[in-house]
Short mmCIF file of C-alpha atoms and ligand atoms in Angstrom, two decimals:
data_model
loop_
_atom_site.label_atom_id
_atom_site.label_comp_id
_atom_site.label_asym_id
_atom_site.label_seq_id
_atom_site.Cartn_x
_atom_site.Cartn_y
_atom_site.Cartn_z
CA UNK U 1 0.00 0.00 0.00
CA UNK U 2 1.31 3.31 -0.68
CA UNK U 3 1.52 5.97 2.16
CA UNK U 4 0.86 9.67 1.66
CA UNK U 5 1.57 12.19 3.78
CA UNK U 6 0.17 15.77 3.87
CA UNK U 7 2.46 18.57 1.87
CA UNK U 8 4.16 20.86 4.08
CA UNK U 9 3.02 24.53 4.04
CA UNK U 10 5.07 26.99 2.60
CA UNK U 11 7.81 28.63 4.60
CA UNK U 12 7.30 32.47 3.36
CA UNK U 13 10.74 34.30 3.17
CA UNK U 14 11.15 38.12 2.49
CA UNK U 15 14.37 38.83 0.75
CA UNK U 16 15.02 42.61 0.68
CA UNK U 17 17.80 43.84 -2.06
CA UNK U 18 16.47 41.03 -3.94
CA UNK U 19 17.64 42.17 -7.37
CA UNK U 20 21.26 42.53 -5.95
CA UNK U 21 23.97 41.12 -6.20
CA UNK U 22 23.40 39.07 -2.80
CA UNK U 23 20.10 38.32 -3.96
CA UNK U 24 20.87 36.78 -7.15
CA UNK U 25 23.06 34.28 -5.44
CA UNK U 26 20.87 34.00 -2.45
CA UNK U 27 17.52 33.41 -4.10
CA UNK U 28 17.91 30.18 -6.26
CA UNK U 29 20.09 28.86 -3.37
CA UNK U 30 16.30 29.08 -1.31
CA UNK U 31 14.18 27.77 -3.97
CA UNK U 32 15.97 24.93 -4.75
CA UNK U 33 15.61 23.74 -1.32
CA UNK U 34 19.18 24.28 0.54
CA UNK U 35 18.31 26.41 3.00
CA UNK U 36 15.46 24.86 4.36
CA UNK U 37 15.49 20.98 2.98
CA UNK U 38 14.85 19.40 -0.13
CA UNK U 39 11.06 18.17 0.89
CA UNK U 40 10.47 22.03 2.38
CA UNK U 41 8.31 23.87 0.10
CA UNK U 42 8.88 27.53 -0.08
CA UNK U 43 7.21 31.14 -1.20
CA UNK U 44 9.43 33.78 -1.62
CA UNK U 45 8.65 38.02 -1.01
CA UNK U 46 10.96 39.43 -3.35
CA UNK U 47 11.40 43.50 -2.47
CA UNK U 48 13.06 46.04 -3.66
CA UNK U 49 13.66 49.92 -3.74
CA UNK U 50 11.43 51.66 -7.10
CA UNK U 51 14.67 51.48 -9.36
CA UNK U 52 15.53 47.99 -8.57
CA UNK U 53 11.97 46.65 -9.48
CA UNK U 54 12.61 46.10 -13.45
CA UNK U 55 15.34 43.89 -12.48
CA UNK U 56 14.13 42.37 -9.85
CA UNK U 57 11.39 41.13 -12.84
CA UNK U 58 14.46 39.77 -14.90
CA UNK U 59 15.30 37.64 -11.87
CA UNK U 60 11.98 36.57 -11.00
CA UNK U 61 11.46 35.34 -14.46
CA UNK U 62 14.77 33.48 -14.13
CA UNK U 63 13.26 31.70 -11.20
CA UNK U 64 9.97 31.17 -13.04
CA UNK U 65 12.58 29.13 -15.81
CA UNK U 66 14.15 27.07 -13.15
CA UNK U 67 10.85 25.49 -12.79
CA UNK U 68 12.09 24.61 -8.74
CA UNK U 69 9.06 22.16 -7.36
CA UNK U 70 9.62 23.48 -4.07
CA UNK U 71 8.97 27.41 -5.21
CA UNK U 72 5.36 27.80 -4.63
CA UNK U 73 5.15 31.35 -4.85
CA UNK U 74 6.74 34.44 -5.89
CA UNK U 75 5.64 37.87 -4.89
CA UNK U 76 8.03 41.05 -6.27
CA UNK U 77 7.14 44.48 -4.45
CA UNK U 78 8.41 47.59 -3.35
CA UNK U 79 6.09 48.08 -0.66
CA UNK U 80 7.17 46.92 2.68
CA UNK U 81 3.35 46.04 3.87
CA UNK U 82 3.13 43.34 1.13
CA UNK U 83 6.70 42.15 1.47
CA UNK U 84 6.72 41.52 5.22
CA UNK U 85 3.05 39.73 4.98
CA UNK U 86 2.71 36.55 7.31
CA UNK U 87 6.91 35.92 6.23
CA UNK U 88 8.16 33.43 8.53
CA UNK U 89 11.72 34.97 7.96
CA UNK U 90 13.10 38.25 7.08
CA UNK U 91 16.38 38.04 5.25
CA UNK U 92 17.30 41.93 4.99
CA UNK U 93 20.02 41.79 2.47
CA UNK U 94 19.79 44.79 0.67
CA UNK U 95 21.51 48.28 2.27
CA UNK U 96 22.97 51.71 1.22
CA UNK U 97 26.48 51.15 -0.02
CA UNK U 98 28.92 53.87 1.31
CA UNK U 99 29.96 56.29 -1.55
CA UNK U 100 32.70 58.15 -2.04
CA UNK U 101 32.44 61.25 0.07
CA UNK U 102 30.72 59.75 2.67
CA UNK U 103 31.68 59.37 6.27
CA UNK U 104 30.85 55.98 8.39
CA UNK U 105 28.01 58.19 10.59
CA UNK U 106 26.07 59.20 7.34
CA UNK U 107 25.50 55.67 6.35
CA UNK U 108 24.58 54.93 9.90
CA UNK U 109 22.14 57.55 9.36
CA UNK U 110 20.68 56.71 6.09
CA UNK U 111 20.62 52.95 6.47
CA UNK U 112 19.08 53.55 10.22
CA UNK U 113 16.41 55.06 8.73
CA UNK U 114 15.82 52.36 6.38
CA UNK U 115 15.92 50.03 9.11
CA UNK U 116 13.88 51.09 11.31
CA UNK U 117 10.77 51.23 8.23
CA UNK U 118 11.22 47.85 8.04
CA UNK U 119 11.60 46.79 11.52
CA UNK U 120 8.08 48.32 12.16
CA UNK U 121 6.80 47.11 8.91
CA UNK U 122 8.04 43.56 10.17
CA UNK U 123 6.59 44.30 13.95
CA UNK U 124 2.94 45.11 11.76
CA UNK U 125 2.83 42.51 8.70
CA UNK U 126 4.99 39.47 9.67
CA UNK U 127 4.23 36.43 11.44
CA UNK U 128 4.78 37.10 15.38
CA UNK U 129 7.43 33.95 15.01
CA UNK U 130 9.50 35.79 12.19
CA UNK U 131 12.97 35.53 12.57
CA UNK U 132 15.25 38.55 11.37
CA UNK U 133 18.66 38.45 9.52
CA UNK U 134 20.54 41.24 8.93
CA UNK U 135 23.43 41.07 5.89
CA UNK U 136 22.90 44.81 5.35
CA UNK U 137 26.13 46.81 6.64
CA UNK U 138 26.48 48.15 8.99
CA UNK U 139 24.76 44.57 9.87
CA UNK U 140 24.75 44.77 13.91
CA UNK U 141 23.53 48.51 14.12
CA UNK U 142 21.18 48.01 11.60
CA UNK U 143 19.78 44.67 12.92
CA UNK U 144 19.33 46.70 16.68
CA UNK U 145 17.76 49.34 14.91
CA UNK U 146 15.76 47.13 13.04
CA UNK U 147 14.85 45.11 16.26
CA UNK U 148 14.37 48.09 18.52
CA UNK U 149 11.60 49.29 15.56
CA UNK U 150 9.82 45.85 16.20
CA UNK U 151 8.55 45.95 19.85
CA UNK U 152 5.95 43.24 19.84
CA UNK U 153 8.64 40.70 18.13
CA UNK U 154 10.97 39.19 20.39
CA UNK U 155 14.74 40.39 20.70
CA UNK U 156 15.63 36.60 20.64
CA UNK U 157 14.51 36.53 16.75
CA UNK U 158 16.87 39.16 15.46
CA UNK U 159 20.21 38.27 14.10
CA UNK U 160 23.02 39.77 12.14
CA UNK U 161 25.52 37.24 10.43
CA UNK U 162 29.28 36.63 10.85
CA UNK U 163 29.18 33.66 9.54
CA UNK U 164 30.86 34.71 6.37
CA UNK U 165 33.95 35.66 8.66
CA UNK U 166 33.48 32.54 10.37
CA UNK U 167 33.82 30.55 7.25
CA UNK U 168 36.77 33.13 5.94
CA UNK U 169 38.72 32.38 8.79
CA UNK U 170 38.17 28.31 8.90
CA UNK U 171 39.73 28.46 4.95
CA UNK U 172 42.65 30.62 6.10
CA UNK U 173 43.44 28.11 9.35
CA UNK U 174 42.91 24.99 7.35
CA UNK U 175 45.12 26.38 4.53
CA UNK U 176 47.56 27.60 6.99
CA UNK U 177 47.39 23.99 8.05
CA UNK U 178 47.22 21.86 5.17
CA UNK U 179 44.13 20.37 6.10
CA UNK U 180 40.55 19.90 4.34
CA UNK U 181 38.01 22.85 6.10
CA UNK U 182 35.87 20.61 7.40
CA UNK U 183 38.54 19.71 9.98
CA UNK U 184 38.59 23.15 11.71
CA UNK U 185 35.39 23.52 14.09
CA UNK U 186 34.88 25.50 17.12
CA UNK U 187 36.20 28.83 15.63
CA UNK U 188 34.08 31.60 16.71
CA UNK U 189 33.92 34.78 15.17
CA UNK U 190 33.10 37.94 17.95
CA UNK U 191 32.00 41.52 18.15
CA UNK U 192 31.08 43.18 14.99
CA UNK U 193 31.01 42.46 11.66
CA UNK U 194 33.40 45.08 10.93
CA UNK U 195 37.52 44.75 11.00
CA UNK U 196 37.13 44.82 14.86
CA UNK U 197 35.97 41.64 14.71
CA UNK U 198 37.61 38.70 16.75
CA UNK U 199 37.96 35.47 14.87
CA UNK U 200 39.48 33.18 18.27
CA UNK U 201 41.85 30.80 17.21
CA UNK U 202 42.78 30.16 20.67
CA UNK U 203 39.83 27.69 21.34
CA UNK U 204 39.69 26.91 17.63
CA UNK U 205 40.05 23.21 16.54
CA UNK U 206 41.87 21.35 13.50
CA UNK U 207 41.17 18.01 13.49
CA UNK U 208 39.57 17.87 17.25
CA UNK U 209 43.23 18.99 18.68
CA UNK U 210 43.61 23.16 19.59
CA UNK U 211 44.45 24.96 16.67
CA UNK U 212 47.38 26.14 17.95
CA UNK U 213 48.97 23.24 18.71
CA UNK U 214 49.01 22.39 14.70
CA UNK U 215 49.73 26.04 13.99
CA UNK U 216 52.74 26.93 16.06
CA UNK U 217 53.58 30.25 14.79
CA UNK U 218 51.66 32.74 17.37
CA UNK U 219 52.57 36.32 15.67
CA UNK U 220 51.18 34.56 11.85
CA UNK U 221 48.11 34.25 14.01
CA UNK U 222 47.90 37.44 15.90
CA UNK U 223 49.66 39.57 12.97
CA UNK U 224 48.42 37.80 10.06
CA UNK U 225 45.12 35.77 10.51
CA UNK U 226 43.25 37.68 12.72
CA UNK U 227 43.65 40.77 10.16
CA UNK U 228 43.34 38.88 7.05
CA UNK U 229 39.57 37.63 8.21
CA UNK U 230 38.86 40.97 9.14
CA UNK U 231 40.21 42.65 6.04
CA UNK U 232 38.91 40.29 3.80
CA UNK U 233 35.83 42.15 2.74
CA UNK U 234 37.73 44.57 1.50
CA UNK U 235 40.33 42.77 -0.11
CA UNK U 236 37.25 41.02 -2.02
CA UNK U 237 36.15 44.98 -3.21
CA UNK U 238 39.44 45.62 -4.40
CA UNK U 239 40.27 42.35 -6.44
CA UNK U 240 36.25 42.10 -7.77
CA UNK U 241 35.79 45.32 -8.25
CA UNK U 242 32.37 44.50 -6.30
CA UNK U 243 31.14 43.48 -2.57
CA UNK U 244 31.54 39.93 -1.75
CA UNK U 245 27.88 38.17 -2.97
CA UNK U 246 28.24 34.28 -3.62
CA UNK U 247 30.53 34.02 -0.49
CA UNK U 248 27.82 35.98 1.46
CA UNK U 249 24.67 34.39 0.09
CA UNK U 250 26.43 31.09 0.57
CA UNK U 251 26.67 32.58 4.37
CA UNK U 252 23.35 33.41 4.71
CA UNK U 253 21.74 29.67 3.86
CA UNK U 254 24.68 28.38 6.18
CA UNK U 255 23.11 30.96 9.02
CA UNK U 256 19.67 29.65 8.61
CA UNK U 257 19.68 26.66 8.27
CA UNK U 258 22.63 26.22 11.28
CA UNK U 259 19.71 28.58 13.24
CA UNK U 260 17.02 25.27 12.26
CA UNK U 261 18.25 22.50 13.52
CA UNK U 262 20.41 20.83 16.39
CA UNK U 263 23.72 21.97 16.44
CA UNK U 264 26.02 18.95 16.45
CA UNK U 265 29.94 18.89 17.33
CA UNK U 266 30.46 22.35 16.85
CA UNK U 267 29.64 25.94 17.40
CA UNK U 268 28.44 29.20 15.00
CA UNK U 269 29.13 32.87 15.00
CA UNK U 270 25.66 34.61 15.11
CA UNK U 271 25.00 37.93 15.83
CA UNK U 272 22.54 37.65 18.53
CA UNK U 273 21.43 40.34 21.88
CA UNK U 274 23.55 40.21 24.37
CA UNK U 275 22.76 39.54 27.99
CA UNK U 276 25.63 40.73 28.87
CA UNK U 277 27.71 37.07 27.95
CA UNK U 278 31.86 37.05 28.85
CA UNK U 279 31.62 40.71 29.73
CA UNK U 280 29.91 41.95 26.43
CA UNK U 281 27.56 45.18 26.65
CA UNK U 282 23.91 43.82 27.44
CA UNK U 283 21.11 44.80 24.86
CA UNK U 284 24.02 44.95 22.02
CA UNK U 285 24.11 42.71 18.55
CA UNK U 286 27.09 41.27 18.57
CA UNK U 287 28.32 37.99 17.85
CA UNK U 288 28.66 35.34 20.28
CA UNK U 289 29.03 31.60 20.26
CA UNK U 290 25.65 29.92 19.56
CA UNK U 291 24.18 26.27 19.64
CA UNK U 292 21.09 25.17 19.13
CA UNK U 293 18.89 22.47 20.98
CA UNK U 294 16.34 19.55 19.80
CA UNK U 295 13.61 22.04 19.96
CA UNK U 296 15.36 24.35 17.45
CA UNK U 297 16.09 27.34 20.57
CA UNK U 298 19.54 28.68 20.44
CA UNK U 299 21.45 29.83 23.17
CA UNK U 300 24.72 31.34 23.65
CA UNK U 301 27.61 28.74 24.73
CA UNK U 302 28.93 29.40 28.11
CA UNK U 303 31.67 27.64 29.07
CA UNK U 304 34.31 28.74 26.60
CA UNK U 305 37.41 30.32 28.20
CA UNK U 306 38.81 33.34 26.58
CA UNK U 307 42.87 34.42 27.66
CA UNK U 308 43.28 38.34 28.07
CA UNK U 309 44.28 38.39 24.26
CA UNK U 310 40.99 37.34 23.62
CA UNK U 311 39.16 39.82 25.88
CA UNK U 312 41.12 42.78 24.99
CA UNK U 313 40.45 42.02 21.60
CA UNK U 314 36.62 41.46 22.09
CA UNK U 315 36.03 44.37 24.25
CA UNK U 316 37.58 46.92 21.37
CA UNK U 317 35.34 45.52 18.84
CA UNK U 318 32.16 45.98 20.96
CA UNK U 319 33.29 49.30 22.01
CA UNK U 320 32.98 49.81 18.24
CA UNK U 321 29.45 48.73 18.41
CA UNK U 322 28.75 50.89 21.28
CA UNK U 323 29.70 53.98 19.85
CA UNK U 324 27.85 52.90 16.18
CA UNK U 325 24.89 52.80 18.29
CA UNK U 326 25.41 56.12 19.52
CA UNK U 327 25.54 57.49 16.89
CA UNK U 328 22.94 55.80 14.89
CA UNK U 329 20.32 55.76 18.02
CA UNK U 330 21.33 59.92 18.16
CA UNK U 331 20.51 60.32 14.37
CA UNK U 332 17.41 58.25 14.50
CA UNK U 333 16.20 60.10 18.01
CA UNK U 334 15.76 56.43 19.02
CA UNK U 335 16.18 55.89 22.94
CA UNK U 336 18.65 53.04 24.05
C1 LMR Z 401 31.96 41.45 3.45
O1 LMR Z 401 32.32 41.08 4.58
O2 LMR Z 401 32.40 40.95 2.42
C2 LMR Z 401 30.98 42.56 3.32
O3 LMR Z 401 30.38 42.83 4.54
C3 LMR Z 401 31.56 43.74 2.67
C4 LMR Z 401 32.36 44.63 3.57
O4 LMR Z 401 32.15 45.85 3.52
O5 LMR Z 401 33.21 44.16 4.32
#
C-alpha cells in the first residue's frame, strides 16, 4: 500500500535587495531547497527599492525558468506592507552602499532610517514567530535598529551574520594547516562584523586537537590571521571590483539553516542580543558563540574560556558597536 503524507506549508521568506547582487546568489540557493530541505516547500517576497523593481522582474522570471518544485510562490514588491506579509523569515540583504564622500556616521544615518521602516513594517505585517537576519552593513547597528523598531517581536529573533567571517577564517586556518576545512570547528567569530571583529583561534580546533597546537607560529596568528579575516571584505572589493555576494549568500543559507536545527559537534558565530555574555555590553548585537537544541532554541555557549588576548580584543570591537549605536540611536532620536 502506498503511504501519503500531507504537503508541508510553505515557509514564506522576504528577501530585501532582492535584485542585488546578494540576492541573485541567495535566491535560487532558497528555492531549490538548501536552505530549508529538499522536501520544504517555499514562497518567496521578493522587495526592492522603485529602481531595482525592473530587475528584480528579470530575476523573478529566471526563477519562473528554473521550474524549482519546491517554489510555490513568488511575490516582487516595493512596498514593505506586502513584502513583510505573514513571512516566517526576514532576510534583509539589501543596504545603502557607502559612496565616495561619505563618512561611516552618514550611512549609519541613512541605512538607520531604512531600518527602522522595516523593523516596524516587520513588527505590523509578519508572522509574530519571524525571525530577522541582517546582511545589510552596517549589519549589527542596523539589525538593533531594526529590532528596537519591532517591539511586539521578540529580541531573541533578530540576528546579524558573521558567519561569512566565520567561514573566511576556517579556509585561512585549514590552509595555513594543510588540512581539508571541514577539519577546523569551534572557531568563533566575535564583536562586529566590521575589522574589529575577533575570529578566536585560541579555542579553535583542526582536526579535534587546539588549533594552535598544529599552527605553532603565534605572531602569523595574531599579525596575520586575525587581520586577514577581518580585512577580507575589502580585499574582495578591491580584487572584484564588487562586494563579496556568492561568499555571502552562501553565508546566509549556512546561518539559517545552522539557526534550524540541532547543532552537532560544533559551534556558529551569530550575531545575537547580548545579555551581557563574557563581559559583552547587554542589549548589544554582537556575535557570540551559539548552539542550538532539539527544539530548534539557540542559546549562547557558556563555558568557553577566553585568555586576556581574547578579551582585549573582544572588548575593542564591541566598544565599536557601542559607539555605532550612539551614533545611529542619536541620528534616529531612538532611545537606548
Ligand atoms: C563582506 O564582509 O564581504 C561585506 O560585509 C563587505 C564589507 O564591507 O566588508
Amino acid at each position: 500500500m502506498n503511504s501519503f503524507s500531507a504537503p508541508k506549508t510553505p515557509i514564506r521568506v522576504a528577501v530585501t535587495g532582492a535584485a542585488g547582487n546578494i540576492g541573485y546568489a541567495l535566491l535560487f540557493r532558497i528555492a531549490s531547497g538548501h536552505m530549508f530541505g529538499a522536501d520544504q516547500p517555499v514562497a518567496l517576497n521578493l522587495i526592492e527599492i522603485e529602481p531595482g523593481m525592473a530587475p528584480l522582474k528579470g530575476v523573478a522570471m529566471e526563477l519562473d525558468d528554473c521550474a524549482f518544485p519546491l517554489l510555490t510562490e513568488v511575490v516582487q514588491t516595493s512596498d514593505s506592507s506586502v513584502g513583510f506579509k505573514d513571512v516566517d523569515w526576514a532576510l534583509l540583504v539589501g543596504s545603502v552602499p557607502r559612496k565616495k564622500g561619505m563618512e561611516r556616521a552618514d550611512l549609519l544615518g541613512i541605512n538607520g532610517k531604512v531600518f527602522v521602516g522595516q523593523g516596524k513594517a516587520i513588527n505590523d505585517y509578519a508572522k509574530p514567530s519571524v525571525r530577522v537576519l541582517v546582511v545589510g552593513n552596517p549589519c549589527n547597528t542596523n539589525a538593533l535598529i531594526a529590532m528596537k523598531s519591532a517591539p511586539a517581536i521578540p529580541n531573541t529573533q533578530f540576528f546579524a551574520m558573521t558567519r561569512l567571517d566565520e567561514n573566511r577564517a576556517k579556509t585561512q586556518l585549514a590552509q595555513k594547516a594543510g588540512v581539508p576545512v571541514a577539519q577546523v570547528t569551534e572557531l568563533c567569530v566575535w564583536g562586529n562584523h566590521s575589522p574589529t571583529m575577533y575570529p578566536d583561534f585560541e579555542n579553535a580546533k583542526i582536526n579535534r586537537s587546539k588549533a594552535t597546537s598544529v599552527i605553532l607560529d603565534e605572531s602569523w596568528l595574531r599579525d596575520t590571521f586575525v587581520p586577514t579575516v577581518g580585512q577580507r571584505g575589502k580585499a574582495i572589493i578591491e580584487a572584484r571590483g564588487a562586494s563579496s555576494a556568492a561568499s555571502a549568500a552562501n553565508a546566509v543559507v549556512d546561518t539559517v539553516r545552522d539557526l534550524l536545527q540541532p547543532t552537532r559537534g560544533d559551534i556558529h558565530s551569530v550575531c545575537v542580543i547580548s545579555n551581557g555574555e563574557y563581559g559583552t555590553p547587554a542589549g548589544l548585537i554582537t556575535s557570540l558563540p551559539i548552539k542550538v537544541d532539539g527544539a530548534g532554541k539557540w542559546r549562547v555557549v557558556g563555558d568557553i574560556k577566553l585568555s586576556d588576548y581574547a578579551k582585549t580584543q573582544i572588548a575593542a570591537s564591541n566598544e565599536e558597536l557601542l559607539e555605532e549605536r550612539k551614533v545611529a540611536f542619536g541620528q534616529l532620536g531612538l532611545s537606548i
